[in-house]
PDB file of C-alpha atoms in Angstrom:
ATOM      1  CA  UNK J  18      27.179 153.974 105.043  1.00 51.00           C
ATOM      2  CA  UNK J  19      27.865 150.867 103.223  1.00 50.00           C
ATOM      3  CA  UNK J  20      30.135 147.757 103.370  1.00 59.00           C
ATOM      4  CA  UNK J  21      30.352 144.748 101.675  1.00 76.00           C
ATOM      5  CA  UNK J  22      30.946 142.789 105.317  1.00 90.00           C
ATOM      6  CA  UNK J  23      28.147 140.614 105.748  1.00 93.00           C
ATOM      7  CA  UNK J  24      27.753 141.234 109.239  1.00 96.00           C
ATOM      8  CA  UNK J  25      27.577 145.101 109.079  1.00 95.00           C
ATOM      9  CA  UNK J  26      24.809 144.347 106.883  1.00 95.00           C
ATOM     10  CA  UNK J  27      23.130 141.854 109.534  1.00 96.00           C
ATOM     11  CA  UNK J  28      23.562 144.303 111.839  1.00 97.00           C
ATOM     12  CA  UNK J  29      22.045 146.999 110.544  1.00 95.00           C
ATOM     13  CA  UNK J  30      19.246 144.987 109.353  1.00 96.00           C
ATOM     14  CA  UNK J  31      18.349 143.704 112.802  1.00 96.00           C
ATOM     15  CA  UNK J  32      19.148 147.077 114.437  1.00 95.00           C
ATOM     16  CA  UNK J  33      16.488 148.749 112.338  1.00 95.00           C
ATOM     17  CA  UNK J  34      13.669 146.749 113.773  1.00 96.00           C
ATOM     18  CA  UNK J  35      10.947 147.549 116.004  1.00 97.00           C
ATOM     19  CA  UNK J  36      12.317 148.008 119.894  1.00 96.00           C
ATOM     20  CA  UNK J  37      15.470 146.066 118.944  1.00 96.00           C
ATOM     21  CA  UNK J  38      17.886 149.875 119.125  1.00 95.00           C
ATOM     22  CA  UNK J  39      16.102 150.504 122.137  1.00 96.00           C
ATOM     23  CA  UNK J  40      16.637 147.292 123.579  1.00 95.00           C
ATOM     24  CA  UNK J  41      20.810 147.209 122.560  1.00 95.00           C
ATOM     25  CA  UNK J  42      20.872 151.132 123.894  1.00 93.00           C
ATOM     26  CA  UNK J  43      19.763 149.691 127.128  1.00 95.00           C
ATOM     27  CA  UNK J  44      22.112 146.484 127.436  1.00 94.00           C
ATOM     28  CA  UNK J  45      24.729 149.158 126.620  1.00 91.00           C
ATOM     29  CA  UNK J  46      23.761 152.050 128.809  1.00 90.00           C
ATOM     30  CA  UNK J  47      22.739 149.901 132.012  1.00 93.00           C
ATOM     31  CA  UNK J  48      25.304 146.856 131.605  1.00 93.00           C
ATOM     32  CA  UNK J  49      28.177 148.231 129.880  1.00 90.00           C
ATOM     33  CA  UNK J  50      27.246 145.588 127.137  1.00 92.00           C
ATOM     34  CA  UNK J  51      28.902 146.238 123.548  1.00 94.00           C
ATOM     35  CA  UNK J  52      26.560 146.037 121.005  1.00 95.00           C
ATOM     36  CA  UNK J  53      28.864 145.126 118.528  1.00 96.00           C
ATOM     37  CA  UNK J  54      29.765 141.984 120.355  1.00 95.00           C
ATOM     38  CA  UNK J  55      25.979 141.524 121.410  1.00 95.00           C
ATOM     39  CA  UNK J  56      25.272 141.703 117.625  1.00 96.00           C
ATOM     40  CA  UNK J  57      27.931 139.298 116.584  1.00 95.00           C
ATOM     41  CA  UNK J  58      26.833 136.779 118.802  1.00 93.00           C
ATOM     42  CA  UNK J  59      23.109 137.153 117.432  1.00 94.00           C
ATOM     43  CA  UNK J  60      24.662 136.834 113.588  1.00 94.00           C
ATOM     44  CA  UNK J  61      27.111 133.289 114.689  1.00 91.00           C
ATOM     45  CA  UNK J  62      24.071 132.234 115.887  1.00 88.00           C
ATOM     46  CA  UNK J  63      21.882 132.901 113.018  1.00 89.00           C
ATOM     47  CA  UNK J  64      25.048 131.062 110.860  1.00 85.00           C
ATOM     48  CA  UNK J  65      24.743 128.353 112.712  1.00 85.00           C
ATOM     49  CA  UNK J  66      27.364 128.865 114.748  1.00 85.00           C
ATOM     50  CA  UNK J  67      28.504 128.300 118.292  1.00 83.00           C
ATOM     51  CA  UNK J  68      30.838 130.663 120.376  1.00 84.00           C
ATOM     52  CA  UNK J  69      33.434 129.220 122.515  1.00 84.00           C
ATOM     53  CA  UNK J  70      34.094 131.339 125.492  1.00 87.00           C
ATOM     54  CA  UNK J  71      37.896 131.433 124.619  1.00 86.00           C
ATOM     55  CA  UNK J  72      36.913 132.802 120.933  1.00 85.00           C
ATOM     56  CA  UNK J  73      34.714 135.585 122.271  1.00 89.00           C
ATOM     57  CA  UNK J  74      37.428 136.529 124.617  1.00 90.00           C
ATOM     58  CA  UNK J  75      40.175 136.883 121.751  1.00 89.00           C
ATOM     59  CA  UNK J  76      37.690 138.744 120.152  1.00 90.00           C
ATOM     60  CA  UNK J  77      36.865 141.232 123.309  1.00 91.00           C
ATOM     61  CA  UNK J  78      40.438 141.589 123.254  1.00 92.00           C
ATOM     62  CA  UNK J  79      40.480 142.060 119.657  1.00 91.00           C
ATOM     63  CA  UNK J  80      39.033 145.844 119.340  1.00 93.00           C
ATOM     64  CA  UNK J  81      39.019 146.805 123.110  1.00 93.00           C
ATOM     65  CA  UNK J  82      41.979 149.089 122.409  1.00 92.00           C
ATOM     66  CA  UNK J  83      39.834 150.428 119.519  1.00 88.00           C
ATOM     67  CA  UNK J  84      37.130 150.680 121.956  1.00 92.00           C
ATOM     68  CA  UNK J  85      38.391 152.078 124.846  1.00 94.00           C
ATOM     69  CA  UNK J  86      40.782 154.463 123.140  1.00 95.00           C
ATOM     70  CA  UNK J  87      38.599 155.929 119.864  1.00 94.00           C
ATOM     71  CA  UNK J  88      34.603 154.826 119.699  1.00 93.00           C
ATOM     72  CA  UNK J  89      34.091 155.118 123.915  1.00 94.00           C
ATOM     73  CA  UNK J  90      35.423 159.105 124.355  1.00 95.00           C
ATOM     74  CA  UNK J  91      34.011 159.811 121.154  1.00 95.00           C
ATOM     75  CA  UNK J  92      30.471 158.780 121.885  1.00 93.00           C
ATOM     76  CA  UNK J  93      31.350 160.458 125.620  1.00 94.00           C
ATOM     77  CA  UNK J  94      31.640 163.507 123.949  1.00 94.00           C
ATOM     78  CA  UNK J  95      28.861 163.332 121.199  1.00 91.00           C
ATOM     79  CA  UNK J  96      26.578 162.809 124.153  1.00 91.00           C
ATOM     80  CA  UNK J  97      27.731 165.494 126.437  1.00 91.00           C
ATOM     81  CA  UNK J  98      27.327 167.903 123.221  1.00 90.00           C
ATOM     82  CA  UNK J  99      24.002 166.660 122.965  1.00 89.00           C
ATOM     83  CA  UNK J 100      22.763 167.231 126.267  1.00 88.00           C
ATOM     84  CA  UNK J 101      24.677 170.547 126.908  1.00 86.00           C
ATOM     85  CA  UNK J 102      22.948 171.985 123.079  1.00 83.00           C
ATOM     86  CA  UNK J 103      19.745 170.961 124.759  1.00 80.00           C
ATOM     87  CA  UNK J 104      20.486 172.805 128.536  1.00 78.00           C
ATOM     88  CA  UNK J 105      21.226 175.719 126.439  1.00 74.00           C
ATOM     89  CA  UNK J 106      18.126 176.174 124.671  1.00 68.00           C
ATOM     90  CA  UNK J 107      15.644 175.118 127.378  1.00 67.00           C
ATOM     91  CA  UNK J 108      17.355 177.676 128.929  1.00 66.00           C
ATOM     92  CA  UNK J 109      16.123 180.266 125.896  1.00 56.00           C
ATOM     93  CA  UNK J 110      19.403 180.621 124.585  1.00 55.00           C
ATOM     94  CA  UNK J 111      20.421 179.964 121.576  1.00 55.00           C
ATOM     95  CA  UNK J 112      22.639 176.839 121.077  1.00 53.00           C
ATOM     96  CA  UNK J 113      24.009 178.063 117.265  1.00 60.00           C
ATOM     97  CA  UNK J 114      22.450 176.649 114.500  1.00 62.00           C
ATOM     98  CA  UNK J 115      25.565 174.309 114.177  1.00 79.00           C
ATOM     99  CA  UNK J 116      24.594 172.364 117.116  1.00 80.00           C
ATOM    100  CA  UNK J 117      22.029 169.623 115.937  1.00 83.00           C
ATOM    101  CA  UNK J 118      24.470 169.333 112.418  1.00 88.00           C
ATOM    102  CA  UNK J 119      27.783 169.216 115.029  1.00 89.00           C
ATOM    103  CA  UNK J 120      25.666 166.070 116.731  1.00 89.00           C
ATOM    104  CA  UNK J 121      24.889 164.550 113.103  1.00 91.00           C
ATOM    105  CA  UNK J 122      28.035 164.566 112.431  1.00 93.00           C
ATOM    106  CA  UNK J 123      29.312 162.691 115.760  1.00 93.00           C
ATOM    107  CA  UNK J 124      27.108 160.624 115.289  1.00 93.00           C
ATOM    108  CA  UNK J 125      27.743 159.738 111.692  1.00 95.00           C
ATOM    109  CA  UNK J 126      31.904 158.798 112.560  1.00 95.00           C
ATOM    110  CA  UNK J 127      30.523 157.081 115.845  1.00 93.00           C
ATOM    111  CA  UNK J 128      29.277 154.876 113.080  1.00 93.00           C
ATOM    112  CA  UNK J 129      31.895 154.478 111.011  1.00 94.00           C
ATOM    113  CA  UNK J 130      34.042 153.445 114.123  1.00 94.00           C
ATOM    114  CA  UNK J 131      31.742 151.125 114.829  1.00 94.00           C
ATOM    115  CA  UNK J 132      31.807 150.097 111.011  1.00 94.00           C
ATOM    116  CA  UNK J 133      35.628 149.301 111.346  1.00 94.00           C
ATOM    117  CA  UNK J 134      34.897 147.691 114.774  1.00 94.00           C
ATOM    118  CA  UNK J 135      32.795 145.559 113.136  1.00 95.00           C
ATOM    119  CA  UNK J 136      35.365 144.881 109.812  1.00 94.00           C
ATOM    120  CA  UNK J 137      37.999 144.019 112.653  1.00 93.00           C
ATOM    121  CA  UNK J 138      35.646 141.507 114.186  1.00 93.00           C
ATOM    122  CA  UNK J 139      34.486 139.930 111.165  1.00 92.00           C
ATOM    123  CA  UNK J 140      38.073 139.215 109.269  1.00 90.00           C
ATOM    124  CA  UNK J 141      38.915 137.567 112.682  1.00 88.00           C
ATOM    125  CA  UNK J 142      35.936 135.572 112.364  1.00 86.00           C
ATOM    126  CA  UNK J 143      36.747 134.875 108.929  1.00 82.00           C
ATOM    127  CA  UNK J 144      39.945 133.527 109.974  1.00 79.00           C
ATOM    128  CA  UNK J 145      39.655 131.565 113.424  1.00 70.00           C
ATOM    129  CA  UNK J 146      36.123 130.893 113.641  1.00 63.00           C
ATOM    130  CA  UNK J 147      36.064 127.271 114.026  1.00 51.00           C
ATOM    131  CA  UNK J 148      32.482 126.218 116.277  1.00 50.00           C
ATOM    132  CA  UNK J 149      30.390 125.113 113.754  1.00 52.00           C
ATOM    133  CA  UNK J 150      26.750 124.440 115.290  1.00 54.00           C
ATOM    134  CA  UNK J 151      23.029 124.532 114.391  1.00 55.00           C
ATOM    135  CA  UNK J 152      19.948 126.169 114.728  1.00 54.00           C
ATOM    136  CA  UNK J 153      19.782 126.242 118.109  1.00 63.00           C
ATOM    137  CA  UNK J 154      22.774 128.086 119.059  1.00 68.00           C
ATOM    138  CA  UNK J 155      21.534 131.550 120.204  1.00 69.00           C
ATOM    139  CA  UNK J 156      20.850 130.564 123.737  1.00 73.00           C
ATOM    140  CA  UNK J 157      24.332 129.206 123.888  1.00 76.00           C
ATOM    141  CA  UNK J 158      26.097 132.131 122.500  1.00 73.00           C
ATOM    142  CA  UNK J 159      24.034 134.886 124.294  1.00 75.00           C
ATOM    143  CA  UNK J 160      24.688 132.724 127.704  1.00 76.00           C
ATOM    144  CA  UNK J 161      28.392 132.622 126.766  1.00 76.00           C
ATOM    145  CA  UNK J 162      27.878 136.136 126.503  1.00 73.00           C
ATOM    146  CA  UNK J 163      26.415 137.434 130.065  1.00 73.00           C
ATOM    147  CA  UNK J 164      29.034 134.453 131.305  1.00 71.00           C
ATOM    148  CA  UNK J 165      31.705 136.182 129.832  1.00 65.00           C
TER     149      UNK J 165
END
């Protein structure tokens, strides 16, 4: 899955090192933290750039419709597939060949929700981001963060 938005590409990147899914699946799973918006505040930082608290709030507010109405159930249900396919067969029966391909392919528009959660984030960083920082701004932004 491709794109040509910079921070997609960021995030990807960083998500594909050692222990740093792992890491962002717990934050998610055991604080309700959305990686997307964890991400995001990693790749500001990496700019340069400081979060204000009010920008990362328009920005919650931004795709939490998207959120709570399309990527949320969806991954609900990929993950209840998952775990029911795998009751089934350590239970001996057979979950149908289509089940790991059915949980590929969850997974796979998962993604590409969180792809347009992510193109929805970055054109309105493209057009309001204004806190222009330094180097050292990944403390700030990750404490405006767990503030927020």
């Amino acid at each position: 899955m491709t794109a040509a938005n910079p921070f997609w590409i960021f995030s990807n990147s960083l998500y594909s090192c050692e222990g740093v899914e792992q890491c962002c699946l717990r934050l998610q799973n055991e604080h309700a933290i959305d990686v997307n918006v964890l991400l995001y505040v990693i790749w500001c930082a990496c700019q340069g750039q400081q979060l204000q608290l009010a920008h990362l709030e328009e920005l919650e507010q931004l795709v939490d419709d998207w959120r709570q109405q399309l990527l949320l159930p969806l991954r609900e249900i990929r993950l209840e597939f998952s775990q029911r396919s795998r009751q089934q067969l350590s239970q001996e029966s057979s979950s149908g060949p289509d089940a790991p391909d059915m949980v590929r392919r969850l997974l796979q528009l998962e993604l590409k929700l969180e792809l347009h959660q992510q193109n929805i984030m970055h054109s309105a960083h493209l057009q309001n981001f204004l806190g222009v920082g330094d180097s050292r701004c990944l403390k700030e932004n990750l404490m405006t963060l767990w503030q927020h």
